[in-house]
Coordinates of C-alpha atoms and ligand atoms in Angstrom, one line a residue:
M288 CA -8.8 6.0 25.2
S289 CA -6.3 3.5 26.5
E290 CA -6.0 3.2 30.3
I291 CA -2.2 2.9 30.2
E292 CA -0.3 6.3 30.7
R293 CA 1.6 7.2 27.5
E294 CA 3.5 10.1 26.2
A295 CA 1.8 11.8 23.4
M296 CA 3.3 13.5 20.3
E297 CA 1.3 16.0 18.3
V298 CA 2.0 16.2 14.5
D299 CA 0.1 17.3 11.4
V300 CA -0.5 13.9 9.8
V301 CA 0.0 10.5 11.2
I302 CA 0.4 7.7 8.6
V303 CA 0.1 4.0 9.5
G304 CA 2.0 1.8 7.1
A305 CA 5.1 2.5 5.0
G306 CA 3.9 0.8 1.8
P307 CA 3.6 2.6 -1.5
A308 CA 0.4 4.3 -0.4
G309 CA 1.6 5.6 2.9
L310 CA 5.0 6.8 1.6
S311 CA 3.5 8.5 -1.4
A312 CA 1.2 10.4 0.9
A313 CA 4.1 11.4 3.1
I314 CA 6.2 12.6 0.2
R315 CA 3.3 14.6 -1.4
L316 CA 2.5 16.3 2.0
K317 CA 6.1 17.5 2.2
Q318 CA 6.1 18.6 -1.4
L319 CA 3.1 20.8 -0.7
D320 CA 4.3 22.2 2.5
E321 CA 7.8 21.5 3.9
D322 CA 6.8 22.7 7.3
L323 CA 4.1 20.0 7.9
M324 CA 5.1 17.5 10.5
V325 CA 4.5 14.0 9.0
V326 CA 5.1 10.7 10.8
V327 CA 5.0 7.3 9.1
L328 CA 4.8 4.2 11.4
E329 CA 5.6 0.8 10.1
K330 CA 5.3 -2.6 11.8
G331 CA 8.1 -4.2 9.7
S332 CA 11.6 -4.2 11.0
E333 CA 12.6 -1.9 8.2
V334 CA 10.7 -0.2 5.4
G335 CA 9.8 -2.8 2.7
A336 CA 10.1 -5.8 5.1
H337 CA 6.4 -6.5 4.9
V338 CA 5.8 -5.3 1.3
L339 CA 5.1 -8.3 -1.0
S340 CA 4.1 -7.7 -4.6
G341 CA 4.6 -9.4 -8.0
A342 CA 5.5 -7.0 -9.4
V343 CA 4.9 -5.6 -12.8
F344 CA 4.9 -1.9 -12.0
D345 CA 2.8 0.7 -13.8
T346 CA 4.7 4.0 -13.2
S347 CA 1.8 6.3 -13.4
G348 CA 1.7 6.9 -9.6
L349 CA 5.5 7.3 -9.5
D350 CA 5.4 9.7 -12.5
A351 CA 2.9 11.9 -10.7
L352 CA 4.9 11.8 -7.4
V353 CA 8.5 12.0 -8.4
P354 CA 8.6 12.9 -12.2
D355 CA 12.5 12.7 -12.3
W356 CA 12.6 9.2 -10.6
K357 CA 15.0 7.9 -13.2
D358 CA 17.6 10.6 -12.4
K359 CA 17.0 10.1 -8.7
G360 CA 18.0 6.4 -9.0
A361 CA 14.7 4.7 -8.4
P362 CA 15.1 0.9 -8.5
V363 CA 12.8 0.7 -11.5
T364 CA 15.1 -0.4 -14.3
T365 CA 13.8 -3.7 -15.9
E366 CA 11.5 -2.7 -18.7
V367 CA 9.0 -5.3 -19.9
T368 CA 10.1 -6.5 -23.3
H369 CA 7.8 -9.5 -23.9
D370 CA 4.3 -10.0 -22.6
E371 CA 2.5 -13.3 -22.9
F372 CA -0.7 -14.9 -21.6
V373 CA -1.0 -18.7 -21.4
M374 CA -4.0 -20.9 -21.0
M375 CA -2.7 -24.0 -19.1
T376 CA -3.8 -27.6 -19.1
E377 CA -2.0 -30.1 -17.0
K378 CA 0.6 -31.0 -19.6
H379 CA 0.4 -28.1 -22.1
G380 CA 0.2 -24.4 -22.4
M381 CA -1.4 -22.4 -25.2
N382 CA -0.4 -18.8 -25.8
I383 CA -3.5 -16.6 -26.2
P384 CA -3.1 -13.8 -28.8
L385 CA -2.9 -10.4 -27.1
W386 CA -4.4 -8.4 -29.9
P387 CA -8.1 -9.0 -29.0
M388 CA -7.4 -7.6 -25.5
P389 CA -8.0 -3.9 -24.8
P390 CA -4.8 -1.8 -24.5
L391 CA -5.3 -1.4 -20.7
M392 CA -4.2 -5.0 -20.4
S393 CA -0.8 -4.5 -22.1
N394 CA 2.3 -4.6 -19.9
H395 CA 4.5 -2.8 -22.4
G396 CA 6.1 0.3 -20.9
K397 CA 5.8 -1.2 -17.5
Y398 CA 8.7 -2.4 -15.3
I399 CA 9.5 -5.6 -13.4
V400 CA 10.5 -4.5 -9.9
S401 CA 10.9 -5.6 -6.3
M402 CA 8.3 -3.4 -4.5
G403 CA 10.3 -4.0 -1.3
Q404 CA 13.2 -2.1 -2.9
V405 CA 10.9 0.5 -4.3
A406 CA 9.3 1.1 -0.9
R407 CA 12.8 1.4 0.7
W408 CA 13.7 4.0 -1.9
L409 CA 10.5 5.9 -1.3
G410 CA 11.2 5.8 2.4
E411 CA 14.7 7.4 1.7
Q412 CA 13.1 10.1 -0.4
A413 CA 10.6 10.8 2.3
E414 CA 13.2 11.0 5.1
A415 CA 15.4 13.3 2.9
M416 CA 12.4 15.7 2.8
G417 CA 12.0 15.6 6.6
V418 CA 9.3 12.9 7.1
E419 CA 9.9 11.0 10.3
V420 CA 9.7 7.3 9.3
Y421 CA 9.7 4.8 12.2
P422 CA 10.0 1.1 11.3
G423 CA 9.5 -1.5 14.0
M424 CA 6.5 0.5 15.3
A425 CA 3.2 -1.5 15.1
C426 CA 0.1 0.6 15.5
S427 CA -2.1 -1.4 17.8
E428 CA -5.0 0.9 18.7
L429 CA -6.9 3.9 17.4
I430 CA -7.5 6.9 19.6
F431 CA -10.7 8.9 19.3
D432 CA -11.5 12.5 20.3
D433 CA -14.6 13.5 22.3
N434 CA -16.7 13.9 19.0
G435 CA -15.9 10.3 18.0
A436 CA -13.3 11.3 15.3
V437 CA -10.0 9.5 15.0
K438 CA -7.3 11.7 16.5
G439 CA -4.3 9.3 16.6
V440 CA -2.9 5.9 17.2
V441 CA -1.0 3.9 19.9
A442 CA 2.3 2.7 18.5
G443 CA 5.3 0.8 19.7
E444 CA 3.9 -1.1 22.6
F445 CA 6.5 -3.9 23.4
G446 CA 7.2 -6.6 25.9
K447 CA 3.9 -8.0 27.0
E448 CA 3.8 -11.5 28.5
A449 CA 1.9 -14.3 26.8
D450 CA -1.1 -13.6 29.0
G451 CA -1.2 -9.9 27.9
T452 CA 0.3 -8.5 31.2
P453 CA 3.3 -6.2 31.1
G454 CA 6.6 -8.2 31.2
P455 CA 9.9 -7.0 32.7
A456 CA 11.0 -5.2 29.6
Y457 CA 7.5 -3.7 29.0
E458 CA 7.4 -0.4 27.0
P459 CA 4.0 1.2 26.7
G460 CA 4.7 2.9 23.4
M461 CA 3.4 6.3 22.7
E462 CA 0.3 8.1 21.3
L463 CA 0.7 9.9 18.0
H464 CA -1.9 12.5 17.5
G465 CA -2.5 14.1 14.1
K466 CA -4.8 16.6 12.5
Y467 CA -5.5 13.8 10.2
V468 CA -4.7 10.1 10.5
F469 CA -4.1 8.0 7.3
I470 CA -4.6 4.3 7.5
A471 CA -2.4 2.7 4.8
E472 CA -2.1 -0.8 6.2
G473 CA -2.5 -2.6 2.9
V474 CA -5.0 -5.4 2.5
R475 CA -7.4 -6.2 5.5
G476 CA -5.6 -3.8 7.9
S477 CA -6.6 -4.3 11.5
L478 CA -7.2 -0.6 12.2
A479 CA -8.8 -0.2 8.8
K480 CA -11.3 -3.0 9.7
E481 CA -12.1 -1.2 12.9
V482 CA -12.8 2.2 11.2
I483 CA -14.8 0.5 8.4
G484 CA -17.0 -1.1 11.1
K485 CA -17.2 2.0 13.3
Y486 CA -18.3 4.4 10.6
A487 CA -20.1 1.8 8.5
L488 CA -17.9 2.9 5.5
D489 CA -19.0 -0.2 3.5
A490 CA -22.7 0.3 4.2
D491 CA -24.0 0.4 0.6
K492 CA -21.0 -1.4 -1.1
C493 CA -20.6 -5.0 -2.3
P494 CA -18.6 -7.2 0.0
Q495 CA -14.9 -6.9 -0.5
K496 CA -13.4 -9.9 -2.4
F497 CA -9.9 -11.2 -1.9
G498 CA -7.2 -13.6 -3.2
V499 CA -4.2 -15.0 -1.5
G500 CA -1.0 -14.4 -3.5
M501 CA 2.0 -16.7 -2.9
K502 CA 5.4 -15.9 -4.4
E503 CA 8.8 -17.4 -4.7
I504 CA 12.0 -15.8 -6.0
W505 CA 14.1 -18.2 -8.0
E506 CA 17.6 -17.8 -9.4
I507 CA 17.5 -19.6 -12.6
D508 CA 19.9 -20.8 -15.3
P509 CA 21.1 -17.7 -17.2
E510 CA 20.5 -19.7 -20.5
K511 CA 16.8 -19.9 -19.7
H512 CA 16.4 -16.4 -18.2
K513 CA 14.8 -13.8 -20.5
E514 CA 15.0 -10.5 -18.6
G515 CA 11.9 -8.4 -19.2
T516 CA 9.6 -11.3 -20.0
V517 CA 6.2 -11.3 -18.3
T518 CA 4.0 -14.4 -18.3
H519 CA 0.5 -14.7 -16.9
A520 CA -1.2 -18.1 -16.8
M521 CA -4.8 -19.3 -16.2
G522 CA -6.5 -22.7 -16.2
W523 CA -4.5 -25.5 -14.6
P524 CA -3.8 -26.1 -11.7
L525 CA -6.9 -24.4 -10.3
G526 CA -9.3 -25.4 -13.1
G527 CA -12.9 -25.3 -12.0
N528 CA -12.0 -25.4 -8.3
A529 CA -11.1 -21.7 -7.9
S530 CA -10.4 -18.6 -9.9
G531 CA -7.0 -17.0 -10.0
G532 CA -3.8 -17.5 -12.0
G533 CA -0.1 -17.8 -12.0
F534 CA 2.6 -15.3 -12.9
A535 CA 6.3 -15.6 -13.9
Y536 CA 8.3 -12.4 -14.2
H537 CA 12.0 -12.4 -15.4
A538 CA 13.6 -9.8 -13.3
E539 CA 17.2 -8.6 -13.2
N540 CA 20.1 -10.8 -12.0
N541 CA 18.7 -14.0 -13.5
Q542 CA 15.9 -13.9 -11.0
L543 CA 12.4 -15.2 -11.7
F544 CA 9.4 -13.9 -9.6
L545 CA 7.0 -16.8 -9.7
G546 CA 3.6 -16.9 -8.0
L547 CA 0.0 -17.9 -7.9
V548 CA -3.0 -15.9 -6.8
V549 CA -5.9 -18.0 -5.6
H550 CA -9.2 -16.2 -5.2
L551 CA -10.7 -16.8 -1.8
N552 CA -14.3 -17.2 -2.9
Y553 CA -13.6 -20.9 -3.6
E554 CA -16.3 -23.2 -2.4
N555 CA -14.4 -26.5 -1.8
P556 CA -13.0 -26.3 1.7
H557 CA -10.6 -29.1 0.9
L558 CA -8.7 -26.8 -1.5
Y559 CA -5.2 -26.1 -0.4
P560 CA -3.9 -22.9 -2.1
Y561 CA -0.3 -23.4 -1.0
M562 CA -0.2 -27.0 -2.5
E563 CA -1.9 -25.6 -5.7
F564 CA 1.1 -23.3 -6.0
Q565 CA 3.6 -26.1 -5.3
R566 CA 2.1 -28.4 -8.0
M567 CA 1.9 -25.5 -10.5
K568 CA 5.7 -25.7 -10.6
H569 CA 5.6 -29.2 -11.9
H570 CA 3.9 -28.2 -15.1
P571 CA 6.3 -29.2 -17.8
K572 CA 6.8 -25.6 -19.0
I573 CA 7.5 -24.2 -15.6
A574 CA 9.6 -27.2 -14.4
A575 CA 11.8 -26.8 -17.5
L576 CA 12.4 -23.2 -16.5
L577 CA 13.2 -24.0 -12.9
E578 CA 15.4 -27.1 -13.3
G579 CA 18.9 -26.2 -12.3
G580 CA 17.8 -23.1 -10.4
K581 CA 17.2 -22.5 -6.7
R582 CA 14.4 -20.9 -4.7
V583 CA 15.8 -18.0 -2.7
A584 CA 12.7 -16.5 -1.1
Y585 CA 9.1 -17.2 -0.3
G586 CA 6.2 -15.0 0.9
A587 CA 2.4 -14.7 0.8
R588 CA 0.0 -11.8 1.1
A589 CA -3.7 -11.3 0.5
V590 CA -4.8 -9.0 -2.4
T591 CA -8.2 -7.4 -2.8
A592 CA -10.2 -8.3 -5.8
G593 CA -13.6 -6.6 -5.4
G594 CA -12.5 -3.5 -7.2
W595 CA -14.8 -0.5 -7.8
Q596 CA -18.0 -1.8 -6.4
S597 CA -16.4 -3.0 -3.2
M598 CA -14.4 0.1 -2.2
P599 CA -15.7 1.4 1.1
K600 CA -16.0 5.1 1.7
A601 CA -12.4 6.2 2.1
A602 CA -12.7 9.4 4.2
F603 CA -14.0 9.3 7.8
P604 CA -13.9 11.8 10.6
G605 CA -10.3 12.5 11.3
G606 CA -8.7 10.5 8.6
A607 CA -8.7 8.4 5.5
L608 CA -8.1 4.9 4.2
L609 CA -5.4 4.7 1.6
G610 CA -4.2 2.1 -1.0
E611 CA -5.2 -1.5 -0.5
S612 CA -6.8 -0.6 2.8
V613 CA -9.5 0.9 0.6
G614 CA -9.2 -1.8 -2.1
V615 CA -7.6 -0.1 -5.1
M616 CA -6.2 -3.3 -6.7
N617 CA -7.1 -3.6 -10.4
Y618 CA -8.1 -7.3 -10.6
A619 CA -8.0 -7.5 -14.4
R620 CA -4.5 -5.9 -14.7
I621 CA -3.2 -7.6 -11.5
K622 CA -1.9 -4.3 -10.4
G623 CA -2.4 -2.2 -7.3
N624 CA 0.8 -0.3 -6.7
H625 CA 0.1 2.6 -9.0
N626 CA -3.3 3.1 -7.5
A627 CA -2.0 2.8 -4.0
M628 CA 0.4 5.6 -4.8
L629 CA -2.2 7.7 -6.6
S630 CA -4.6 7.3 -3.6
G631 CA -1.8 8.4 -1.3
I632 CA -1.1 11.5 -3.4
A633 CA -4.9 12.4 -3.5
A634 CA -5.2 12.0 0.3
A635 CA -2.2 14.2 0.9
E636 CA -3.5 16.9 -1.4
A637 CA -6.8 16.9 0.4
A638 CA -5.2 17.0 3.9
A639 CA -2.7 19.7 3.0
A640 CA -5.4 22.0 1.7
A641 CA -7.6 21.3 4.8
I642 CA -4.7 22.0 7.2
K643 CA -3.9 25.2 5.2
A644 CA -7.5 26.2 5.8
E645 CA -7.0 25.5 9.5
R646 CA -9.3 22.5 9.5
S647 CA -8.6 19.3 11.4
G648 CA -10.4 16.1 12.5
D649 CA -13.1 16.4 9.9
V650 CA -14.0 14.3 6.8
L651 CA -11.7 14.9 3.8
E652 CA -14.5 14.9 1.2
A653 CA -12.0 16.2 -1.5
Y654 CA -10.1 13.0 -1.2
E655 CA -13.2 10.9 -1.5
E656 CA -14.2 12.9 -4.6
D657 CA -10.8 12.4 -6.2
L658 CA -10.9 8.7 -5.5
R659 CA -14.4 8.4 -7.2
S660 CA -13.6 10.5 -10.2
G661 CA -9.8 10.9 -10.6
P662 CA -7.2 8.6 -12.0
V663 CA -7.9 5.7 -9.6
A664 CA -11.6 5.7 -10.7
K665 CA -10.5 5.8 -14.4
D666 CA -8.3 2.8 -13.8
L667 CA -10.9 0.7 -11.9
K668 CA -14.2 1.5 -13.5
P669 CA -13.6 0.0 -16.9
V670 CA -12.7 -3.4 -15.3
R671 CA -15.4 -3.5 -12.7
N672 CA -17.4 -6.3 -14.2
V673 CA -14.4 -8.7 -14.9
K674 CA -14.5 -10.5 -11.6
P675 CA -18.3 -10.9 -11.4
L676 CA -18.4 -12.1 -15.0
V677 CA -15.8 -14.8 -14.4
T678 CA -17.5 -15.8 -11.2
K679 CA -20.9 -16.1 -12.9
F680 CA -19.9 -17.6 -16.3
G681 CA -16.7 -19.5 -15.5
L682 CA -13.2 -18.9 -16.9
H683 CA -13.7 -19.2 -20.7
L684 CA -17.1 -17.7 -21.3
G685 CA -16.6 -15.2 -18.4
L686 CA -13.3 -14.0 -19.9
G687 CA -14.9 -13.6 -23.3
F688 CA -17.7 -11.4 -21.9
A689 CA -15.1 -9.6 -19.7
G690 CA -13.0 -8.8 -22.8
L691 CA -16.0 -7.4 -24.6
D692 CA -17.0 -5.4 -21.5
M693 CA -13.5 -3.9 -21.1
W694 CA -13.5 -2.8 -24.8
T695 CA -16.9 -1.1 -24.6
N696 CA -15.9 0.6 -21.3
S697 CA -12.6 1.7 -22.7
L698 CA -13.9 3.0 -26.0
F699 CA -17.3 4.4 -25.1
G700 CA -17.4 4.5 -21.3
F701 CA -20.3 2.1 -21.6
S702 CA -21.1 -1.4 -20.3
F703 CA -23.9 -3.7 -21.5
F704 CA -23.9 -5.1 -18.0
G705 CA -24.1 -1.9 -16.0
T706 CA -22.3 -2.5 -12.8
L707 CA -22.5 -6.1 -11.7
K708 CA -22.5 -6.9 -8.0
H709 CA -20.4 -9.3 -5.9
K710 CA -22.8 -11.3 -3.8
K711 CA -21.3 -13.2 -0.9
S712 CA -18.2 -12.5 1.2
D713 CA -15.4 -15.0 0.6
A714 CA -16.0 -16.6 4.0
A715 CA -19.7 -17.1 3.2
A716 CA -18.8 -18.7 -0.1
T717 CA -17.1 -21.7 1.6
G718 CA -19.1 -24.8 1.1
K719 CA -19.6 -27.8 3.5
A720 CA -16.9 -30.5 3.4
K721 CA -19.4 -33.3 2.8
D722 CA -20.5 -31.7 -0.5
F723 CA -17.0 -31.6 -2.0
K724 CA -14.4 -34.1 -2.9
K725 CA -11.0 -34.1 -1.1
I726 CA -8.2 -33.1 -3.4
D727 CA -5.1 -35.4 -3.6
Y728 CA -2.0 -33.2 -3.7
P729 CA 1.4 -34.7 -4.7
K730 CA 4.0 -34.6 -2.0
P731 CA 6.6 -31.8 -2.5
D732 CA 9.8 -33.2 -4.0
G733 CA 12.2 -30.8 -2.2
K734 CA 13.6 -29.7 -5.6
L735 CA 10.8 -27.8 -7.4
S736 CA 8.2 -28.0 -4.6
F737 CA 8.6 -27.6 -0.9
D738 CA 6.7 -28.2 2.3
R739 CA 5.1 -25.2 3.9
L740 CA 7.4 -24.9 6.9
T741 CA 10.6 -25.2 4.9
N742 CA 9.3 -22.4 2.6
V743 CA 8.3 -20.2 5.6
S744 CA 11.9 -20.3 6.6
F745 CA 12.7 -18.6 3.3
S746 CA 10.5 -15.6 4.3
A747 CA 12.8 -14.8 7.3
T748 CA 9.7 -14.7 9.6
N749 CA 10.4 -14.2 13.2
H750 CA 8.1 -13.5 16.2
E751 CA 9.1 -13.0 19.8
E752 CA 7.6 -16.1 21.3
S753 CA 6.9 -14.8 24.8
Q754 CA 4.3 -12.2 23.5
P755 CA 0.5 -12.8 23.4
C756 CA -0.7 -14.6 20.3
H757 CA -1.8 -12.0 17.9
L758 CA -4.5 -14.2 16.2
H759 CA -7.6 -14.0 18.3
L760 CA -10.4 -16.5 18.3
K761 CA -13.8 -14.9 19.2
D762 CA -14.9 -18.3 20.5
A763 CA -12.1 -20.8 21.2
S764 CA -14.5 -23.8 20.7
I765 CA -15.5 -23.0 17.1
P766 CA -12.6 -24.6 15.3
I767 CA -13.2 -28.0 16.7
R768 CA -17.0 -27.8 17.4
V769 CA -18.1 -26.1 14.2
N770 CA -15.3 -25.8 11.6
L771 CA -13.9 -29.3 11.9
P772 CA -17.2 -31.2 11.3
E773 CA -18.7 -28.8 8.8
F774 CA -15.7 -27.5 6.8
D775 CA -12.9 -30.0 7.7
E776 CA -11.3 -26.9 9.4
P777 CA -10.0 -25.2 6.3
A778 CA -7.6 -23.0 8.3
V779 CA -5.1 -25.9 8.2
R780 CA -5.0 -25.5 4.4
Y781 CA -5.8 -21.9 3.5
C782 CA -3.0 -20.5 5.7
P783 CA 0.1 -20.3 3.4
A784 CA 2.4 -20.4 6.5
G785 CA 1.2 -23.4 8.4
V786 CA 0.0 -21.4 11.4
Y787 CA -3.1 -23.5 12.1
E788 CA -3.1 -27.2 13.0
V789 CA -5.6 -29.7 14.3
L790 CA -3.7 -32.1 16.5
E791 CA -5.1 -35.5 17.5
G792 CA -4.7 -36.2 21.2
D793 CA -6.1 -38.6 23.8
D794 CA -8.8 -36.1 24.6
G795 CA -9.8 -35.7 21.0
P796 CA -8.8 -33.1 18.4
K797 CA -7.2 -29.9 19.5
F798 CA -6.8 -26.6 17.6
Q799 CA -3.3 -25.2 17.7
I800 CA -2.1 -21.7 16.6
N801 CA 1.6 -21.4 15.7
F802 CA 1.5 -17.6 15.5
Q803 CA 5.3 -17.5 15.2
N804 CA 5.0 -18.7 11.6
C805 CA 2.6 -15.9 10.6
V806 CA 3.6 -14.1 7.5
H807 CA 1.0 -11.3 8.0
C808 CA -1.0 -12.3 4.8
K809 CA -4.4 -11.9 6.7
T810 CA -6.0 -14.8 4.8
C811 CA -7.4 -16.3 8.1
D812 CA -9.2 -13.1 9.0
I813 CA -10.8 -13.2 5.5
K814 CA -11.6 -16.8 4.8
D815 CA -12.5 -18.4 8.1
P816 CA -16.1 -19.6 7.4
S817 CA -17.2 -18.7 10.9
Q818 CA -15.5 -15.3 10.9
N819 CA -14.0 -16.3 14.2
I820 CA -10.4 -15.3 13.7
T821 CA -9.3 -11.7 14.2
W822 CA -5.8 -10.8 13.0
T823 CA -4.2 -8.1 15.2
V824 CA -0.7 -6.6 15.1
P825 CA 2.1 -8.4 17.0
Q826 CA 4.8 -6.2 18.5
G827 CA 6.7 -4.1 16.0
G828 CA 9.6 -5.5 14.1
D829 CA 8.2 -9.0 14.1
G830 CA 6.9 -10.9 11.1
P831 CA 8.5 -11.7 7.7
N832 CA 11.4 -9.8 6.2
Y833 CA 10.8 -9.8 2.5
G834 CA 13.7 -7.6 1.7
N835 CA 13.8 -7.9 -2.0
M836 CA 10.3 -9.3 -2.7
Ligands
FAD177 C1 1.4 -12.0 -4.9 C2 1.1 -10.5 -5.2 C3 1.4 -10.1 -6.5 C4 1.1 -8.8 -6.8 N1 1.5 -8.3 -8.1 C5 1.3 -7.0 -8.4 C6 1.9 -6.5 -9.6 O1 2.5 -7.3 -10.3 N2 1.7 -5.2 -9.8 C7 1.1 -4.4 -8.9 O2 1.0 -3.1 -9.2 N3 0.5 -4.8 -7.8 C8 0.7 -6.1 -7.5 N4 0.2 -6.6 -6.3 C9 -0.6 -5.7 -5.4 C10 0.3 -4.7 -4.7 O3 1.3 -5.4 -4.0 C11 -0.6 -3.9 -3.7 O4 -1.6 -3.2 -4.4 C12 0.3 -2.8 -3.0 O5 1.3 -3.4 -2.2 C13 -0.6 -2.0 -2.1 O6 0.2 -1.0 -1.4 P1 -0.3 -0.4 0.0 O7 0.7 0.6 0.3 O8 -1.7 -0.1 0.0 O9 -0.1 -1.7 1.0 P2 1.2 -2.6 1.4 O10 2.1 -2.6 0.3 O11 0.6 -3.8 1.9 O12 1.8 -1.8 2.6 C14 1.2 -1.6 3.9 C15 2.3 -1.4 4.9 O13 1.6 -1.1 6.1 C16 2.2 -1.8 7.2 N5 1.2 -2.0 8.3 C17 0.1 -2.7 8.2 N6 -0.6 -2.6 9.3 C18 0.1 -1.8 10.2 C19 0.0 -1.3 11.5 N7 -1.2 -1.6 12.2 N8 1.0 -0.6 12.1 C20 2.1 -0.3 11.4 N9 2.3 -0.7 10.1 C21 1.3 -1.4 9.5 C22 2.6 -3.1 6.5 O14 3.6 -3.8 7.3 C23 3.1 -2.7 5.2 O15 4.5 -2.4 5.2 C24 0.4 -7.9 -5.9 C25 0.1 -8.4 -4.6 C26 0.5 -9.7 -4.3 C27 0.1 -10.2 -2.9

């Protein structure tokens, strides 16, 4: 329990995070019992401000939640009309035929959406049903009851000085207590990380795997824009240096959603994911598409990639992990929104039944059961070996085996490989700088490619500068003493927002953290090879504003 005196509010279910998972849970709770008191707390300045996705949207979660979403005006209108998969070399791109791929890989019947807009729409639906949705409220602490179960969160603490002491405009925030607390913070949530550790929820699971996804929105020449076209690309620029791939989705209003996901298990610490993305845009095929257009927004966010075998136990005493906080991203399909929504629905159904039976603060085993055997499991299990196969056999052979494995799993529910394991964490996969070549990246030209700080200004990121730095070093000496000599301090490269710098001074190198630039992607918390950086929430309302990402 925190030592500061705070007002407490008692509700039925407290939900941390107004992404697709948290909002779906809120809506389903109200659908099941309109008298339930449900509160959703969101750190972004508005609902959707911190939601960053591709996004090709599989509507299975939305169909289950709001079957008449079309009549209700959901911002889900651009149907996929053309789906292509390209293997890239530096100068060329070869279309791979789609027919050998299992049907689960098809994007037909899916929609190109802005998930920020979809989240805002879900927020409106929730509020219309009586859910209390509070944006600008960062949940900074968990509160436990006498039996060690989670009973609530601290939300809305504002106005601390840089040294952590209360400033003149200090607001202690309040405690929100619930019969159940849902943690729907997305990838690598700070409260999720705490509960996973406290209850050893990942005890017999593989380490979670991640990627960092970077995305720009471009307005392109209408002559070149083909609304409904979805392109996924592999190969160059990452080649053998890292796994991952690019995407280009032709959305409405001549917009192109362009991005690159770089998997964080790369070994070469000199790799610079942001610069890989920038040089990707100079590929002749992509450059031709972008020329004459303009970049209107930028953002970055981690994604989970471990899938089925890395999902921690989702239910814990007093609450549950939802969506990407439990790692529901389908790596092969590059989709997580539908599963985030389905997990929210399942958690809500378990909690509503438990509350009806006058239970509270216990473990929602019915939710765990649904996650392991229901629609999320059916989506994730058939692709569980794709990532380990690509890691083990490389892009071409690995994808060949993965295709075969997805077919046998889809047709017969059987895999020749059983369930392959992920071995190391992404942090532990990082190799020593001396064992790898430096990579020479071309300078951004300011037309197709941009330097990091210019791009960060296109994420509308803002942090009140007088607050404490929300990126904590367990040991302040490690960046210069350990990471610099051994790994050439990769934080200066893996962060897609230029938060970390090594400055040369008269007294030698100095590590600087520009937390004001942080776009809340969480890559530092994941990839730091010394696991020395802890991402915590800054005060509510700060961070990027992705609006239409
Ligand atoms: C580049 C990229 C491309 C992608 N492409 C696709 C795609 O094409 N199709 C697809 O289906 N999926 C895609 N995904 C994955 C998809 O975006 C995620 O699976 C989905 O967003 C997960 O939803 P969520 O609700 O679990 O988490 P999020 O959408 O991350 O929402 C979590 C919310 O919780 C809030 N929050 C976090 N911590 C706190 C706290 N302590 N207090 C208060 N609020 C908090 C955050 O601000 C955020 O609003 C992509 C992801 C990325 C990064």
